[in-house]
Coordinates of N, CA and C in Angstrom, one line a residue:
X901 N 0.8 -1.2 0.0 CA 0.0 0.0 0.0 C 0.9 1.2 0.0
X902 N 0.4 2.0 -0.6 CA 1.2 3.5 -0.7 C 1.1 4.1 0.7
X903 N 1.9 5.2 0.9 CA 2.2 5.4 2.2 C 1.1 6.6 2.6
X904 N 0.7 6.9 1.8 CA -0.5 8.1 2.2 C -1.8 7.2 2.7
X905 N -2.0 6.2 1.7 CA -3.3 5.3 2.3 C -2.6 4.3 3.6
X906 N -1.4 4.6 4.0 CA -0.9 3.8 5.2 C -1.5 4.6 6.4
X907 N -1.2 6.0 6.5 CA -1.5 6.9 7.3 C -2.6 7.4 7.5
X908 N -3.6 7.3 6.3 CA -4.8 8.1 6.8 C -5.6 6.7 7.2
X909 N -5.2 5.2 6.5 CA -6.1 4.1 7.4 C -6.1 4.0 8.9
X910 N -4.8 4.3 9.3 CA -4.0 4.1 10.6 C -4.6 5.2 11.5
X911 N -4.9 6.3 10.6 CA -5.9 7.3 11.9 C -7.1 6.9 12.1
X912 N -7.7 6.6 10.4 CA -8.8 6.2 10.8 C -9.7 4.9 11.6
X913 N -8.6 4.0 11.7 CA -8.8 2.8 12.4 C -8.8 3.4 13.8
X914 N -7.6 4.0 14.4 CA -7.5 4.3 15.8 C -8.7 4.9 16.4
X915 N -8.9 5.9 15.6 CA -9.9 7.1 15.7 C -11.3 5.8 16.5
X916 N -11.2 5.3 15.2 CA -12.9 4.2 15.3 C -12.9 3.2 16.6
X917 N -11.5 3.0 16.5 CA -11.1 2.1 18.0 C -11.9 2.6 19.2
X918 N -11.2 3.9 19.4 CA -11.2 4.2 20.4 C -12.6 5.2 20.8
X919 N -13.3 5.2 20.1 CA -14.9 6.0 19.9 C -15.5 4.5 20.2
X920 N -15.8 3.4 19.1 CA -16.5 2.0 19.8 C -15.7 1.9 21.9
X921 N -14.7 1.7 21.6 CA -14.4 1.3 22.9 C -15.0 2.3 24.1
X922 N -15.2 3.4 23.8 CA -14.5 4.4 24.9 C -16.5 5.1 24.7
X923 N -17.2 4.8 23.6 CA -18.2 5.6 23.3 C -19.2 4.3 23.3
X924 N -19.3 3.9 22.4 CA -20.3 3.1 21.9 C -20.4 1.4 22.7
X925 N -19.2 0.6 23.3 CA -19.7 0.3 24.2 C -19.8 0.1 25.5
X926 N -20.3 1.4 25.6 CA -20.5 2.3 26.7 C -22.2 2.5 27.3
X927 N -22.8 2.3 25.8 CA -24.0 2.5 25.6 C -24.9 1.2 26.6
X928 N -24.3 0.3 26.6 CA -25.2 -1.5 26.5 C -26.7 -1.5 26.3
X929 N -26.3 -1.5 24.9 CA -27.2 -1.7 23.9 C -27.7 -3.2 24.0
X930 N -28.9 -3.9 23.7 CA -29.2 -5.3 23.7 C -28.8 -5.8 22.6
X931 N -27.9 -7.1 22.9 CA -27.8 -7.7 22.0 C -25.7 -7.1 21.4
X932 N -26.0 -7.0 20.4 CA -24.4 -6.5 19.6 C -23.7 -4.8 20.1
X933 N -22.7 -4.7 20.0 CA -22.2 -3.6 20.0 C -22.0 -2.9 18.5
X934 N -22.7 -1.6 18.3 CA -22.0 -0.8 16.9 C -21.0 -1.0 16.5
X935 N -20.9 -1.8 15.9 CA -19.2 -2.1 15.3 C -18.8 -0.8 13.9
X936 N -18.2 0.0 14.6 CA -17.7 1.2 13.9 C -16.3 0.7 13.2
X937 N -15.5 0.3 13.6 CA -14.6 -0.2 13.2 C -15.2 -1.5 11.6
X938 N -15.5 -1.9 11.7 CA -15.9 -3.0 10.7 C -16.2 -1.9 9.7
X939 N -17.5 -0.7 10.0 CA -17.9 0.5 9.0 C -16.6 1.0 8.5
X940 N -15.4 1.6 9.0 CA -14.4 1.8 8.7 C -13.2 1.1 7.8
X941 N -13.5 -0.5 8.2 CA -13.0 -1.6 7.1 C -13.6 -1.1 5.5
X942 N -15.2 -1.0 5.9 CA -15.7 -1.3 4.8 C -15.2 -0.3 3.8
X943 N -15.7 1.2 4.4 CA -15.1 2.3 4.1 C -14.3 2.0 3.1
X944 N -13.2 1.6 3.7 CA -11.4 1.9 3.0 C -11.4 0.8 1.9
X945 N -12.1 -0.4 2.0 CA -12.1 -1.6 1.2 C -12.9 -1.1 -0.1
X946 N -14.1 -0.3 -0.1 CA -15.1 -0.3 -1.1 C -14.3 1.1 -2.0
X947 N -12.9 1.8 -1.1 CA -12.3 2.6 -2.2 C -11.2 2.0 -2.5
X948 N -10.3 1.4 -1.5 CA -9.1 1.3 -1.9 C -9.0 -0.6 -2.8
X949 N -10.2 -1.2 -2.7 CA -10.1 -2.5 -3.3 C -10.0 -3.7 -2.3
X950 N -9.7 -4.9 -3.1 CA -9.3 -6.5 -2.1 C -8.2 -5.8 -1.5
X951 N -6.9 -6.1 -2.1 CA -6.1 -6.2 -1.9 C -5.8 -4.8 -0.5
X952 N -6.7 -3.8 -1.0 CA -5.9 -2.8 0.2 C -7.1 -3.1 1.8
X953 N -8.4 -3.4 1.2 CA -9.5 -4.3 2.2 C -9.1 -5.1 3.0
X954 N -8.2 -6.0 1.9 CA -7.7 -7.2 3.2 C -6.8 -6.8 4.4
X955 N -6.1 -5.8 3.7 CA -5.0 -5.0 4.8 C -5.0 -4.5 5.9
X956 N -5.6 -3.8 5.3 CA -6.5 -3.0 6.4 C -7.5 -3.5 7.5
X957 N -8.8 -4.7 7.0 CA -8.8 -5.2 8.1 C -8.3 -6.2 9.0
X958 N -7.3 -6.7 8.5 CA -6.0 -7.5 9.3 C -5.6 -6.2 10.3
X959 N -5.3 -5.4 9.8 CA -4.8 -5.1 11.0 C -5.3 -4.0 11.8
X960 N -7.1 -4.0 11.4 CA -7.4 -2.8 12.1 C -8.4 -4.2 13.4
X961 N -8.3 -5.5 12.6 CA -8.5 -6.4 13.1 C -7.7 -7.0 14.7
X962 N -6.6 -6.8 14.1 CA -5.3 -7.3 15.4 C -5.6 -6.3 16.3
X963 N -5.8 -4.8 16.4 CA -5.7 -3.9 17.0 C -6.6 -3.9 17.7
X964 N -8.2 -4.5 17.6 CA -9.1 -4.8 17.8 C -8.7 -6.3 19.1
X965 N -8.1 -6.9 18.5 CA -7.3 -8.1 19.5 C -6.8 -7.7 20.8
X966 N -6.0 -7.1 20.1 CA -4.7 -6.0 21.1 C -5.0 -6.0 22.3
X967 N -6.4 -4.7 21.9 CA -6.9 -3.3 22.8 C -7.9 -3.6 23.8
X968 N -7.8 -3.9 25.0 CA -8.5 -3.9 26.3 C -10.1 -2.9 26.1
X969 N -11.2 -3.8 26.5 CA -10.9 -4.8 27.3 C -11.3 -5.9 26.2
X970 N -10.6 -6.6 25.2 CA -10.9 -7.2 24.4 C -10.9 -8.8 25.0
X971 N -11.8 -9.6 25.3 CA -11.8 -11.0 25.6 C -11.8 -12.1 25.4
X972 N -11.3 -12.1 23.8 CA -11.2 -13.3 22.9 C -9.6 -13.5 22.6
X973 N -10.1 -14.6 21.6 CA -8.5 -15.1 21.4 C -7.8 -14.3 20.3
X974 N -6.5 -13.9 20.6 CA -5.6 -12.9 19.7 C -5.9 -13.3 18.6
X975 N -6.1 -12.6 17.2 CA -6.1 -13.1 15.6 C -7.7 -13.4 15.2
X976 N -8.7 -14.0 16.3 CA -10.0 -14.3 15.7 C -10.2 -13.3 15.0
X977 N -10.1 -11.8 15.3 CA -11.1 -10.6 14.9 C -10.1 -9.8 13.9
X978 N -8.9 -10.2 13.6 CA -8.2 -10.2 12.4 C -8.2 -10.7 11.5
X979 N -8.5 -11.9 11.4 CA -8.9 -12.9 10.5 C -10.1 -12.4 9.9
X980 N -11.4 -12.0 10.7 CA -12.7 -11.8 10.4 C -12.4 -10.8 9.8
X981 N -12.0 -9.6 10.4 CA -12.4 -8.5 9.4 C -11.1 -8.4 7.7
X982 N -10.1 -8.9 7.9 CA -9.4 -9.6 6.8 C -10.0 -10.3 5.3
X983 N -11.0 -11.2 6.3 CA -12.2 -11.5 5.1 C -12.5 -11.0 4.7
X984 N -13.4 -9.8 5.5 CA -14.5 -9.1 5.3 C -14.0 -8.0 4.3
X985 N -12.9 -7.8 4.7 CA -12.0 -6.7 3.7 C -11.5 -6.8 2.5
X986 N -11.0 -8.3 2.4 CA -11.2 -8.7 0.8 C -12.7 -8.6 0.1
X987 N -13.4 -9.3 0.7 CA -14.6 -9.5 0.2 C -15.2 -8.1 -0.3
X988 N -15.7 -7.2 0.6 CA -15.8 -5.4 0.4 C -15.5 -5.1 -0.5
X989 N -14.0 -5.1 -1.1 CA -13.2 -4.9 -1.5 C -13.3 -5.5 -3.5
X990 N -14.0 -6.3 -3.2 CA -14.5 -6.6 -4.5 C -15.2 -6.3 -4.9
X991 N -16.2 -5.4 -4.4 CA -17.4 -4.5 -4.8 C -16.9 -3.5 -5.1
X992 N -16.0 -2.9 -5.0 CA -15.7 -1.7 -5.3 C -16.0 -1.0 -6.3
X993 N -16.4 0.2 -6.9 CA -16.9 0.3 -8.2 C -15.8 0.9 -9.0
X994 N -15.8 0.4 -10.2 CA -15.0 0.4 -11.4 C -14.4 2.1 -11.6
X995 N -15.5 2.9 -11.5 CA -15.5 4.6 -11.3 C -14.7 5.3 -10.3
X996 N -14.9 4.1 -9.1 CA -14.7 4.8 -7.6 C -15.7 5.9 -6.6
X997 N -16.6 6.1 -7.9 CA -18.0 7.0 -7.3 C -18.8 5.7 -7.0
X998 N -19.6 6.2 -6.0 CA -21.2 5.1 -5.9 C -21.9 5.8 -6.4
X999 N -22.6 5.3 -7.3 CA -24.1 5.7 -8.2 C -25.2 5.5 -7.1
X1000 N -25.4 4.8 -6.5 CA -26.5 4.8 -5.6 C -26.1 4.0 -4.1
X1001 N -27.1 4.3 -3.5 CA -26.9 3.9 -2.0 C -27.4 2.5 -1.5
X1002 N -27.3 2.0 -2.2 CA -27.9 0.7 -2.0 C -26.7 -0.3 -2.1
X1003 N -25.7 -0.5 -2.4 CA -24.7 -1.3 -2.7 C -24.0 -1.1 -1.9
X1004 N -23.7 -0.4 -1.2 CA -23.1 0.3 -0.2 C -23.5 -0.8 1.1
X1005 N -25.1 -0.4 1.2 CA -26.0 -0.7 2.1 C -26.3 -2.7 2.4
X1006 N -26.3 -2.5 1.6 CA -26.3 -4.1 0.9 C -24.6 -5.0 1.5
X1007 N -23.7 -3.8 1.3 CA -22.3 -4.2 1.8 C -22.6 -4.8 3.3
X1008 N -22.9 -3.5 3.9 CA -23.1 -3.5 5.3 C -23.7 -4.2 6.1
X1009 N -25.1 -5.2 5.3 CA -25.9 -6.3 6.1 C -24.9 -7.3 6.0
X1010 N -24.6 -7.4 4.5 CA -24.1 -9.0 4.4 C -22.9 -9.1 5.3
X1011 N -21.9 -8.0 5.4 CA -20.5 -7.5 6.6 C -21.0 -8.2 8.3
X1012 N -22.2 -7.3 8.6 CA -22.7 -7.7 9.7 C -23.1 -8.8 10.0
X1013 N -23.7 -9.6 8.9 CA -24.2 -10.6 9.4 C -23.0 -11.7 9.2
X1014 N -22.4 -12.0 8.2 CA -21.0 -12.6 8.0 C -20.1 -12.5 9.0
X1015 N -19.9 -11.2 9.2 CA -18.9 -11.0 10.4 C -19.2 -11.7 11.2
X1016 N -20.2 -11.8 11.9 CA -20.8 -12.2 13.0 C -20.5 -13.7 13.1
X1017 N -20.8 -14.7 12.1 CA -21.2 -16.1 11.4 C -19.7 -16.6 11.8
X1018 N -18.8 -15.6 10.8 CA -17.1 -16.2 11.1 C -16.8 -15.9 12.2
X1019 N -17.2 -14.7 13.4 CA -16.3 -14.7 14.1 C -17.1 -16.0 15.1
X1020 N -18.2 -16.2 15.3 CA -18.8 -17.7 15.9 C -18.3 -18.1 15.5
X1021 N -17.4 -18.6 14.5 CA -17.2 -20.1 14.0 C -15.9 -20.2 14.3
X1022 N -15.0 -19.5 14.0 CA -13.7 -18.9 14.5 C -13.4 -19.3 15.5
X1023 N -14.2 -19.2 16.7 CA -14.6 -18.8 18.2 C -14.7 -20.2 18.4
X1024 N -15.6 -21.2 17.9 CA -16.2 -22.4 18.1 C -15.0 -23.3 17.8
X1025 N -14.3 -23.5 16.8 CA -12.9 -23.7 16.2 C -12.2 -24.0 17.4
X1026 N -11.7 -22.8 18.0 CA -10.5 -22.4 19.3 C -11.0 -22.5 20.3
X1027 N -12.0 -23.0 20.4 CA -12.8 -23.2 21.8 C -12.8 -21.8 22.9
X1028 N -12.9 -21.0 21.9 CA -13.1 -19.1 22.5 C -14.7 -19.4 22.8
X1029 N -15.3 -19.2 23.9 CA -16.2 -19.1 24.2 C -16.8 -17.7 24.7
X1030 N -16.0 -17.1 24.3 CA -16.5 -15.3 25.0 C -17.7 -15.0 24.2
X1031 N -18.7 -14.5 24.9 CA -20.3 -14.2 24.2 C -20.8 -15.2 24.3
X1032 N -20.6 -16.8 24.6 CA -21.5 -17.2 24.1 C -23.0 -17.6 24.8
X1033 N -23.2 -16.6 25.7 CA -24.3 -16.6 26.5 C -25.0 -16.0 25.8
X1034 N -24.9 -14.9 25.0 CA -25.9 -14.1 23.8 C -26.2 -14.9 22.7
X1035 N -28.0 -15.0 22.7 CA -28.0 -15.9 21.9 C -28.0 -15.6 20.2
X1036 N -27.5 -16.3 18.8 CA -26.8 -16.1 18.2 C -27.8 -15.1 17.1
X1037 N -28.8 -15.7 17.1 CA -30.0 -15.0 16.0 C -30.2 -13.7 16.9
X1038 N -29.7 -13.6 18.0 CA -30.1 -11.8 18.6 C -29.0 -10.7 18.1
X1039 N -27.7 -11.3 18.1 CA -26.6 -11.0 18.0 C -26.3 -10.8 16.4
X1040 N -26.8 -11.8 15.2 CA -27.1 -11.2 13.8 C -28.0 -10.8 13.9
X1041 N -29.4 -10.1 14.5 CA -30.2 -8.9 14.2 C -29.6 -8.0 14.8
X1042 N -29.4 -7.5 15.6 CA -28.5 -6.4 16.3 C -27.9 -6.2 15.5
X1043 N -26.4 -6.5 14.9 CA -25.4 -6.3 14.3 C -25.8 -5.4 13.4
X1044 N -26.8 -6.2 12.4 CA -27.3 -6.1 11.5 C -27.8 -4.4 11.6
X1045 N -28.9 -4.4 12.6 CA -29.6 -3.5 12.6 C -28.5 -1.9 12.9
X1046 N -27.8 -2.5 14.6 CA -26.5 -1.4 14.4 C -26.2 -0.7 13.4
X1047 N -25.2 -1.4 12.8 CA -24.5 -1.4 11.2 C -25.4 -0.3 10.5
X1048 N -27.0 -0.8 10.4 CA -27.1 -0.3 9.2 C -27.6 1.4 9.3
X1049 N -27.7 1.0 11.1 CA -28.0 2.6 11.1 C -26.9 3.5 10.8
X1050 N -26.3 3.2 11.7 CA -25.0 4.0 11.9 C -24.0 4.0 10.3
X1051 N -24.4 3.4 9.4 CA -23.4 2.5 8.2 C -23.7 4.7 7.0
X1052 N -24.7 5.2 7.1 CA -24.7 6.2 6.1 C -23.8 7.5 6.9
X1053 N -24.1 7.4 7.9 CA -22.9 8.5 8.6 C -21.4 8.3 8.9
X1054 N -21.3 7.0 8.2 CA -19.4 6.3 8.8 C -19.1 6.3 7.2
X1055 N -19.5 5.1 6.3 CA -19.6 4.5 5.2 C -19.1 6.0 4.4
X1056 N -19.4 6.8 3.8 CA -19.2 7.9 2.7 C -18.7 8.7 3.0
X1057 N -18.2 9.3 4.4 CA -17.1 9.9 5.3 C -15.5 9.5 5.0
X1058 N -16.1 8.2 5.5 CA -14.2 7.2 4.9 C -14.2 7.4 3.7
X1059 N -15.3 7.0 2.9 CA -14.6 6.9 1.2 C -14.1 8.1 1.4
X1060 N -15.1 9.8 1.2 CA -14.7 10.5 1.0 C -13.0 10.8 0.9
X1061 N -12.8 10.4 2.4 CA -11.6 11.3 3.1 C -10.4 9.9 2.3
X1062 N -10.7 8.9 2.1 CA -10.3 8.2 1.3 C -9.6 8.7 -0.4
X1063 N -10.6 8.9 -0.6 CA -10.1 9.7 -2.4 C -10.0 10.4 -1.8
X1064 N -10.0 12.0 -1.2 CA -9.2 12.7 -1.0 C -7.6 12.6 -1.0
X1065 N -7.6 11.6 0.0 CA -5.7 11.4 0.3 C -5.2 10.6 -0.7
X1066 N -5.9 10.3 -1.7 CA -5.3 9.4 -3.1 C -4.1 10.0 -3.6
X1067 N -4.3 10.8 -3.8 CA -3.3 11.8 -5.0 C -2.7 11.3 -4.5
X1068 N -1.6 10.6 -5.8 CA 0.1 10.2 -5.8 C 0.4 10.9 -6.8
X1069 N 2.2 11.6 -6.3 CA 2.6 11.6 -7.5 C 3.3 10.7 -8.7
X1070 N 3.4 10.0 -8.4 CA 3.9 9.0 -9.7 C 2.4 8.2 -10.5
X1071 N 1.5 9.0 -10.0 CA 0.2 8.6 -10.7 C 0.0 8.8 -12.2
X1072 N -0.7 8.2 -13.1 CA -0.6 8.6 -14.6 C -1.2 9.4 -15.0
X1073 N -0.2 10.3 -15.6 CA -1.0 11.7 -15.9 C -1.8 11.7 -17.6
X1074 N -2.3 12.7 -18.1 CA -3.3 12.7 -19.0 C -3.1 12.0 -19.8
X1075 N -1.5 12.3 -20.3 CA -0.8 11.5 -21.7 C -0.7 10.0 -21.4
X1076 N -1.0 9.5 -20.4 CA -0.9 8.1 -20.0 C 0.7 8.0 -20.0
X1077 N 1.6 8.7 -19.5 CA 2.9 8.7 -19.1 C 2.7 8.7 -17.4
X1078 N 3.4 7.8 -17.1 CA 4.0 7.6 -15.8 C 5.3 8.1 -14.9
X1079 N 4.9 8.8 -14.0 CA 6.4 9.6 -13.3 C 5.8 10.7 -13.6
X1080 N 4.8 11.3 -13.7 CA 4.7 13.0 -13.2 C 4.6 13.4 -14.4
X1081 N 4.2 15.1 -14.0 CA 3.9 15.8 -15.2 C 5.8 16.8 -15.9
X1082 N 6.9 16.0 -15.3 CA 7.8 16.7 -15.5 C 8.3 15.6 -16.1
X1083 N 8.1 14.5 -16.1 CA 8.5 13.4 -17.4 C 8.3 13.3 -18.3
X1084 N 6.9 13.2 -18.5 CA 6.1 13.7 -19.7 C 5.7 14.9 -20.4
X1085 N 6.4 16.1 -19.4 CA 6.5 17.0 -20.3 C 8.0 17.3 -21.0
X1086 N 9.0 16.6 -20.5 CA 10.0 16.3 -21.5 C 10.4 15.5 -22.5
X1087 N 9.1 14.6 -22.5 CA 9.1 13.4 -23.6 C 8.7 13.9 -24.2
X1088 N 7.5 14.7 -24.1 CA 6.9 15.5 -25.5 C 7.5 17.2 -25.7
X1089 N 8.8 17.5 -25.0 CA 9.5 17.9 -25.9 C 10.1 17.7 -26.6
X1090 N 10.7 16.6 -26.6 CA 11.8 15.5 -27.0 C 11.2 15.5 -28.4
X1091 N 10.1 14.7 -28.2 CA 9.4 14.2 -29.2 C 8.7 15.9 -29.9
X1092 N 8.8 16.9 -29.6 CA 8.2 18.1 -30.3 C 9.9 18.5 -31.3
X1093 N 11.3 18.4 -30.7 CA 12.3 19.0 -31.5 C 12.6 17.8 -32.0
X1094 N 12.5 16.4 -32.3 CA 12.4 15.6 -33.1 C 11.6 15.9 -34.5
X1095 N 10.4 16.2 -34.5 CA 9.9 16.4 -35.1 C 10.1 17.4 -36.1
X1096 N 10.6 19.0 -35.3 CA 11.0 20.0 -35.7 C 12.3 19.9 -37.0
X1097 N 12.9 18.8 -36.4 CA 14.4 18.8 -36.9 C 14.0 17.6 -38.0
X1098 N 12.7 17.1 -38.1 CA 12.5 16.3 -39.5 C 12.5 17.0 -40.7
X1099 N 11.2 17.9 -39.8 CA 10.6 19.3 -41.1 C 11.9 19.9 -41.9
X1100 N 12.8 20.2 -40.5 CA 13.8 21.6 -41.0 C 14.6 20.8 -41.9
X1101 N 14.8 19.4 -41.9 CA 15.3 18.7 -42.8 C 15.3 18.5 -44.3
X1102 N 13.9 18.2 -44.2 CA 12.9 18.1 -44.9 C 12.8 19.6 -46.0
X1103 N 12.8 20.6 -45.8 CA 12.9 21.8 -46.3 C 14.1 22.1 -46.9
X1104 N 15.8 21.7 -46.0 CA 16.7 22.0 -46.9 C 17.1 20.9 -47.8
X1105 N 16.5 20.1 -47.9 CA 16.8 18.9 -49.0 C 15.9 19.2 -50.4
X1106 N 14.5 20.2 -50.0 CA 13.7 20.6 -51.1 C 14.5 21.8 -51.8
X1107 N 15.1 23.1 -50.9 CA 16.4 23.9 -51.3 C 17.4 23.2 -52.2
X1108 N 18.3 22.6 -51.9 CA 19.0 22.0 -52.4 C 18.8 21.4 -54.1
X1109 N 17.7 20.4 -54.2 CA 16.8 20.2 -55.3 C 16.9 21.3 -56.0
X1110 N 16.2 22.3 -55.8 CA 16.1 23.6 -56.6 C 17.1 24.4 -57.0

C-alpha cells in the first residue's frame, strides 16, 4: 500500500477504536455492539479495493485483538475483518463513485451478518467461548440493525476522506505517461524537437533540389 493510504487508514482505524471502545460500548445496547470499526473496514475496502481491504482489516482487526478490554482469542477478529475486507473490496466500483446507495447498504448487512457467522465459528474452532451466552440470531439482528443505522454517517465519510488522500505523485497523468507531469513534459519535448528537426530537414533537402 502507498504510504499516504498507510497513514490516513492508521488514523482512521485508531480514531474508530477508540470512539467504539471508549463511546459506543459504553452505551449497552441489547444484543451486539455498533461495530464502527468494521464500518471503517468497509469504508477503505469499497475505495481502496481487495487487496488494500484485506490490509486494512487485518490489522485494524489485530488492533481490535490488542486493545483492552478485548476477551477473545488474539487473531479471531483479524482474521474476520481480513475477510471481510477482501470480500468489500471486490465491490468496489469500477469509477470509484457510488451511483446509488444501495450497494453500499447491501455491503453492510451481508459484513454484519457474515462478520458475525465467522467470528462464531472462529470462536467455536479455538474453543473461544466469549459471548457465548448471547443468543446467536439476537446478536445477527442487532449487528445487523447497528451497522445499518450507523453505516450512512461512517460509510461515505471514509470513502470521501479516502479519495481525498489518493493523490500520488507517480500517478498517470493525462498522456498516459507515468512519473509525473515533469516526465512527460520532456518526452513531449523530445518528441516536439524531433519532429522540428524532420521538417527543417525536410525543407533544406527541397532547397537544395532547386
Amino acid at each position: 500500500m502507498r504510504l499516504n493510504r498507510i497513514l490516513l487508514s492508521t488514523v482512521l482505524v485508531v480514531v474508530a477504536m477508540v470512539v467504539q471502545v471508549s463511546v459506543l460500548a459504553r452505551l449497552h445496547l441489547p444484543g451486539a455492539v455498533p461495530d464502527l470499526l468494521l464500518l471503517t473496514v468497509l469504508g477503505l475496502a469499497l475505495t481502496y479495493g481487495h487487496v488494500g481491504g484485506a490490509l486494512v482489516g487485518f490489522g485494524a482487526g489485530l488492533l481490535a485483538d490488542l486493545a483492552p478490554p478485548a476477551d477473545h482469542a488474539v487473531g479471531r477478529y483479524a482474521l474476520v475483518l481480513c475477510v471481510i475486507g477482501y470480500l468489500a473490496g471486490l465491490a468496489k466500483p469500477e469509477t470509484g463513485q457510488l451511483r446509488t446507495a444501495a450497494m453500499p447498504m447491501l455491503v453492510v448487512v451481508a459484513a454484519a451478518i457474515g462478520g458475525t457467522l465467522l467470528y462464531a465459528g472462529v470462536g467455536a474452532l479455538v474453543g473461544d467461548t466469549a459471548g457465548a451466552h448471547v443468543g446467536l440470531g439476537k446478536l445477527l439482528f442487532t449487528a445487523a440493525v447497528y451497522d445499518l443505522l450507523l453505516a450512512p454517517f461512517v460509510v461515505p465519510l471514509v470513502m470521501a476522506l479516502a479519495r481525498r488522500f489518493e493523490s500520488d505523485p507517480l500517478a498517470e497523468d493525462t498522456a498516459g505517461a507515468y512519473g509525473g507531469g515533469r516526465i512527460g513534459g520532456q518526452r513531449a519535448g523530445l518528441l516536439n524537437r524531433v519532429g522540428r528537426g524532420s521538417r527543417i530537414g525536410s525543407v533544406a533537402k527541397g532547397v537544395r533540389r532547386l
